[in-house]
Amino acid sequence: QVQLVESGGGLVQPGGSLRLSCAASGKISSIRTMGWYRQAPGKQRDLVADITRGGTTNYLESVKGRFTISRDNAKNTVYLQMNSLTPEDTAVYYCHMEVLRTTRVSTDDYWGQGTQVTVSS
């Protein structure tokens, strides 16, 4: 089985920064796309940013220039550096990975448990 463990959420003032991390463990052959989603109360879960194994990135328009996604393939870990945070960024953040397990020939989707990010003064 594969597990994704997130860390780095918390309470921050407007204009502040946070860095989220998500590490995958288990019988992993490789990981295709890694990404971060967020879900605010009463709203749908939206893609914030994702990154391919080769390093191509994609961002939600409202976070461009403020958030940076990166990955460490050797550690099966994805990061989200969040700067200039606003109250509108408040949500539960979930990491997502397309994982190829050692016993499989195609990828499966895995999700982290979610980490709360609250931006408030």
PDB file of C-alpha atoms in Angstrom:
ATOM      1  CA  GLN A   1       0.000   0.000   0.000  1.00  0.00           C
ATOM      2  CA  VAL A   2       0.990   3.629  -0.446  1.00  0.00           C
ATOM      3  CA  GLN A   3       0.589   6.392   2.108  1.00  0.00           C
ATOM      4  CA  LEU A   4       0.843  10.147   1.688  1.00  0.00           C
ATOM      5  CA  VAL A   5       1.661  12.182   4.779  1.00  0.00           C
ATOM      6  CA  GLU A   6       1.293  15.953   4.754  1.00  0.00           C
ATOM      7  CA  SER A   7       2.809  18.547   7.044  1.00  0.00           C
ATOM      8  CA  GLY A   8       3.258  22.282   7.308  1.00  0.00           C
ATOM      9  CA  GLY A   9      -0.215  23.750   7.660  1.00  0.00           C
ATOM     10  CA  GLY A  10      -1.235  26.187  10.349  1.00  0.00           C
ATOM     11  CA  LEU A  11      -2.367  29.697  11.197  1.00  0.00           C
ATOM     12  CA  VAL A  12      -0.635  32.630   9.547  1.00  0.00           C
ATOM     13  CA  GLN A  13      -1.322  36.335   9.269  1.00  0.00           C
ATOM     14  CA  PRO A  14      -2.202  37.944   5.929  1.00  0.00           C
ATOM     15  CA  GLY A  15       0.959  38.523   3.931  1.00  0.00           C
ATOM     16  CA  GLY A  16       2.723  35.647   5.643  1.00  0.00           C
ATOM     17  CA  SER A  17       4.183  32.442   4.266  1.00  0.00           C
ATOM     18  CA  LEU A  18       3.818  28.718   4.793  1.00  0.00           C
ATOM     19  CA  ARG A  19       5.477  25.691   3.252  1.00  0.00           C
ATOM     20  CA  LEU A  20       3.555  22.461   2.843  1.00  0.00           C
ATOM     21  CA  SER A  21       5.209  19.085   2.367  1.00  0.00           C
ATOM     22  CA  CYS A  22       3.794  15.728   1.338  1.00  0.00           C
ATOM     23  CA  ALA A  23       5.837  12.537   1.392  1.00  0.00           C
ATOM     24  CA  ALA A  24       4.788   9.238  -0.146  1.00  0.00           C
ATOM     25  CA  SER A  25       5.877   5.882   1.227  1.00  0.00           C
ATOM     26  CA  GLY A  26       5.301   2.263   0.266  1.00  0.00           C
ATOM     27  CA  LYS A  27       6.138   0.012  -2.653  1.00  0.00           C
ATOM     28  CA  ILE A  28       6.554   2.783  -5.199  1.00  0.00           C
ATOM     29  CA  SER A  29       8.107   2.371  -8.605  1.00  0.00           C
ATOM     30  CA  SER A  30       7.655   5.961  -9.723  1.00  0.00           C
ATOM     31  CA  ILE A  31       5.312   8.923  -9.337  1.00  0.00           C
ATOM     32  CA  ARG A  32       3.944  10.722 -12.361  1.00  0.00           C
ATOM     33  CA  THR A  33       2.152  13.951 -11.501  1.00  0.00           C
ATOM     34  CA  MET A  34       2.165  15.422  -8.000  1.00  0.00           C
ATOM     35  CA  GLY A  35      -0.193  18.173  -6.999  1.00  0.00           C
ATOM     36  CA  TRP A  36      -1.937  20.221  -4.349  1.00  0.00           C
ATOM     37  CA  TYR A  37      -5.668  20.825  -4.119  1.00  0.00           C
ATOM     38  CA  ARG A  38      -7.646  22.884  -1.648  1.00  0.00           C
ATOM     39  CA  GLN A  39     -11.180  22.903  -0.366  1.00  0.00           C
ATOM     40  CA  ALA A  40     -12.796  25.729   1.553  1.00  0.00           C
ATOM     41  CA  PRO A  41     -15.991  25.152   3.598  1.00  0.00           C
ATOM     42  CA  GLY A  42     -18.998  24.793   1.331  1.00  0.00           C
ATOM     43  CA  LYS A  43     -16.896  24.838  -1.839  1.00  0.00           C
ATOM     44  CA  GLN A  44     -15.580  22.246  -4.244  1.00  0.00           C
ATOM     45  CA  ARG A  45     -12.036  20.931  -4.163  1.00  0.00           C
ATOM     46  CA  ASP A  46      -9.886  22.880  -6.633  1.00  0.00           C
ATOM     47  CA  LEU A  47      -6.479  22.220  -8.107  1.00  0.00           C
ATOM     48  CA  VAL A  48      -3.967  24.725  -6.748  1.00  0.00           C
ATOM     49  CA  ALA A  49      -0.843  23.534  -8.543  1.00  0.00           C
ATOM     50  CA  ASP A  50       0.664  20.418 -10.005  1.00  0.00           C
ATOM     51  CA  ILE A  51       4.023  19.307 -11.343  1.00  0.00           C
ATOM     52  CA  THR A  52       4.992  16.511 -13.705  1.00  0.00           C
ATOM     53  CA  ARG A  53       7.903  14.189 -13.147  1.00  0.00           C
ATOM     54  CA  GLY A  54       9.856  16.245 -15.643  1.00  0.00           C
ATOM     55  CA  GLY A  55       9.163  19.469 -13.777  1.00  0.00           C
ATOM     56  CA  THR A  56       6.411  21.088 -15.828  1.00  0.00           C
ATOM     57  CA  THR A  57       4.163  23.106 -13.535  1.00  0.00           C
ATOM     58  CA  ASN A  58       0.592  24.329 -13.670  1.00  0.00           C
ATOM     59  CA  TYR A  59      -1.026  26.847 -11.304  1.00  0.00           C
ATOM     60  CA  LEU A  60      -4.445  28.130 -10.378  1.00  0.00           C
ATOM     61  CA  GLU A  61      -4.627  31.656 -11.759  1.00  0.00           C
ATOM     62  CA  SER A  62      -5.187  33.281  -8.366  1.00  0.00           C
ATOM     63  CA  VAL A  63      -1.978  31.821  -6.882  1.00  0.00           C
ATOM     64  CA  LYS A  64       0.378  32.526  -9.766  1.00  0.00           C
ATOM     65  CA  GLY A  65       3.370  34.537  -8.619  1.00  0.00           C
ATOM     66  CA  ARG A  66       2.671  33.743  -4.950  1.00  0.00           C
ATOM     67  CA  PHE A  67       2.845  29.933  -4.728  1.00  0.00           C
ATOM     68  CA  THR A  68       5.606  27.658  -5.958  1.00  0.00           C
ATOM     69  CA  ILE A  69       5.327  23.900  -6.316  1.00  0.00           C
ATOM     70  CA  SER A  70       8.407  21.698  -6.387  1.00  0.00           C
ATOM     71  CA  ARG A  71       9.269  18.041  -5.992  1.00  0.00           C
ATOM     72  CA  ASP A  72      12.096  15.779  -4.920  1.00  0.00           C
ATOM     73  CA  ASN A  73      11.805  12.560  -6.894  1.00  0.00           C
ATOM     74  CA  ALA A  74      14.423  10.788  -4.794  1.00  0.00           C
ATOM     75  CA  LYS A  75      12.351  11.430  -1.663  1.00  0.00           C
ATOM     76  CA  ASN A  76       8.914  10.970  -3.302  1.00  0.00           C
ATOM     77  CA  THR A  77       8.007  14.350  -1.863  1.00  0.00           C
ATOM     78  CA  VAL A  78       6.157  17.383  -3.142  1.00  0.00           C
ATOM     79  CA  TYR A  79       6.286  20.876  -1.663  1.00  0.00           C
ATOM     80  CA  LEU A  80       4.130  23.974  -1.899  1.00  0.00           C
ATOM     81  CA  GLN A  81       5.736  27.258  -0.908  1.00  0.00           C
ATOM     82  CA  MET A  82       2.983  29.785  -0.261  1.00  0.00           C
ATOM     83  CA  ASN A  83       3.852  33.471   0.007  1.00  0.00           C
ATOM     84  CA  SER A  84       1.768  36.639   0.340  1.00  0.00           C
ATOM     85  CA  LEU A  85      -1.098  34.641   1.787  1.00  0.00           C
ATOM     86  CA  THR A  86      -4.561  36.179   1.949  1.00  0.00           C
ATOM     87  CA  PRO A  87      -7.706  35.127   3.840  1.00  0.00           C
ATOM     88  CA  GLU A  88      -9.026  33.772   0.524  1.00  0.00           C
ATOM     89  CA  ASP A  89      -6.301  31.099   0.679  1.00  0.00           C
ATOM     90  CA  THR A  90      -7.870  29.637   3.820  1.00  0.00           C
ATOM     91  CA  ALA A  91      -8.801  26.015   3.151  1.00  0.00           C
ATOM     92  CA  VAL A  92      -7.872  22.418   3.770  1.00  0.00           C
ATOM     93  CA  TYR A  93      -4.997  21.559   1.444  1.00  0.00           C
ATOM     94  CA  TYR A  94      -4.667  18.041   0.050  1.00  0.00           C
ATOM     95  CA  CYS A  95      -1.753  16.559  -1.819  1.00  0.00           C
ATOM     96  CA  HIS A  96      -2.385  14.189  -4.692  1.00  0.00           C
ATOM     97  CA  MET A  97      -0.074  11.824  -6.524  1.00  0.00           C
ATOM     98  CA  GLU A  98      -0.334   9.508  -9.508  1.00  0.00           C
ATOM     99  CA  VAL A  99       1.658   6.550  -8.235  1.00  0.00           C
ATOM    100  CA  LEU A 100       2.972   3.553 -10.109  1.00  0.00           C
ATOM    101  CA  ARG A 101       3.354   0.788  -7.574  1.00  0.00           C
ATOM    102  CA  THR A 102       5.917  -1.969  -8.005  1.00  0.00           C
ATOM    103  CA  THR A 103       3.115  -4.523  -8.449  1.00  0.00           C
ATOM    104  CA  ARG A 104       1.111  -2.557 -11.001  1.00  0.00           C
ATOM    105  CA  VAL A 105       1.380  -1.641 -14.686  1.00  0.00           C
ATOM    106  CA  SER A 106      -0.654   1.573 -14.454  1.00  0.00           C
ATOM    107  CA  THR A 107      -0.834   4.430 -11.976  1.00  0.00           C
ATOM    108  CA  ASP A 108      -3.309   4.851  -9.133  1.00  0.00           C
ATOM    109  CA  ASP A 109      -4.461   8.066  -7.490  1.00  0.00           C
ATOM    110  CA  TYR A 110      -3.548   8.715  -3.868  1.00  0.00           C
ATOM    111  CA  TRP A 111      -4.517  11.565  -1.548  1.00  0.00           C
ATOM    112  CA  GLY A 112      -3.046  12.976   1.606  1.00  0.00           C
ATOM    113  CA  GLN A 113      -5.113  13.363   4.756  1.00  0.00           C
ATOM    114  CA  GLY A 114      -5.397  17.135   4.354  1.00  0.00           C
ATOM    115  CA  THR A 115      -3.820  19.963   6.299  1.00  0.00           C
ATOM    116  CA  GLN A 116      -5.604  23.113   7.441  1.00  0.00           C
ATOM    117  CA  VAL A 117      -4.262  26.473   6.314  1.00  0.00           C
ATOM    118  CA  THR A 118      -5.863  29.464   7.995  1.00  0.00           C
ATOM    119  CA  VAL A 119      -4.952  33.018   7.043  1.00  0.00           C
ATOM    120  CA  SER A 120      -6.257  35.475   9.576  1.00  0.00           C
ATOM    121  CA  SER A 121      -5.187  38.447  11.632  1.00  0.00           C
TER     122      SER A 121
END
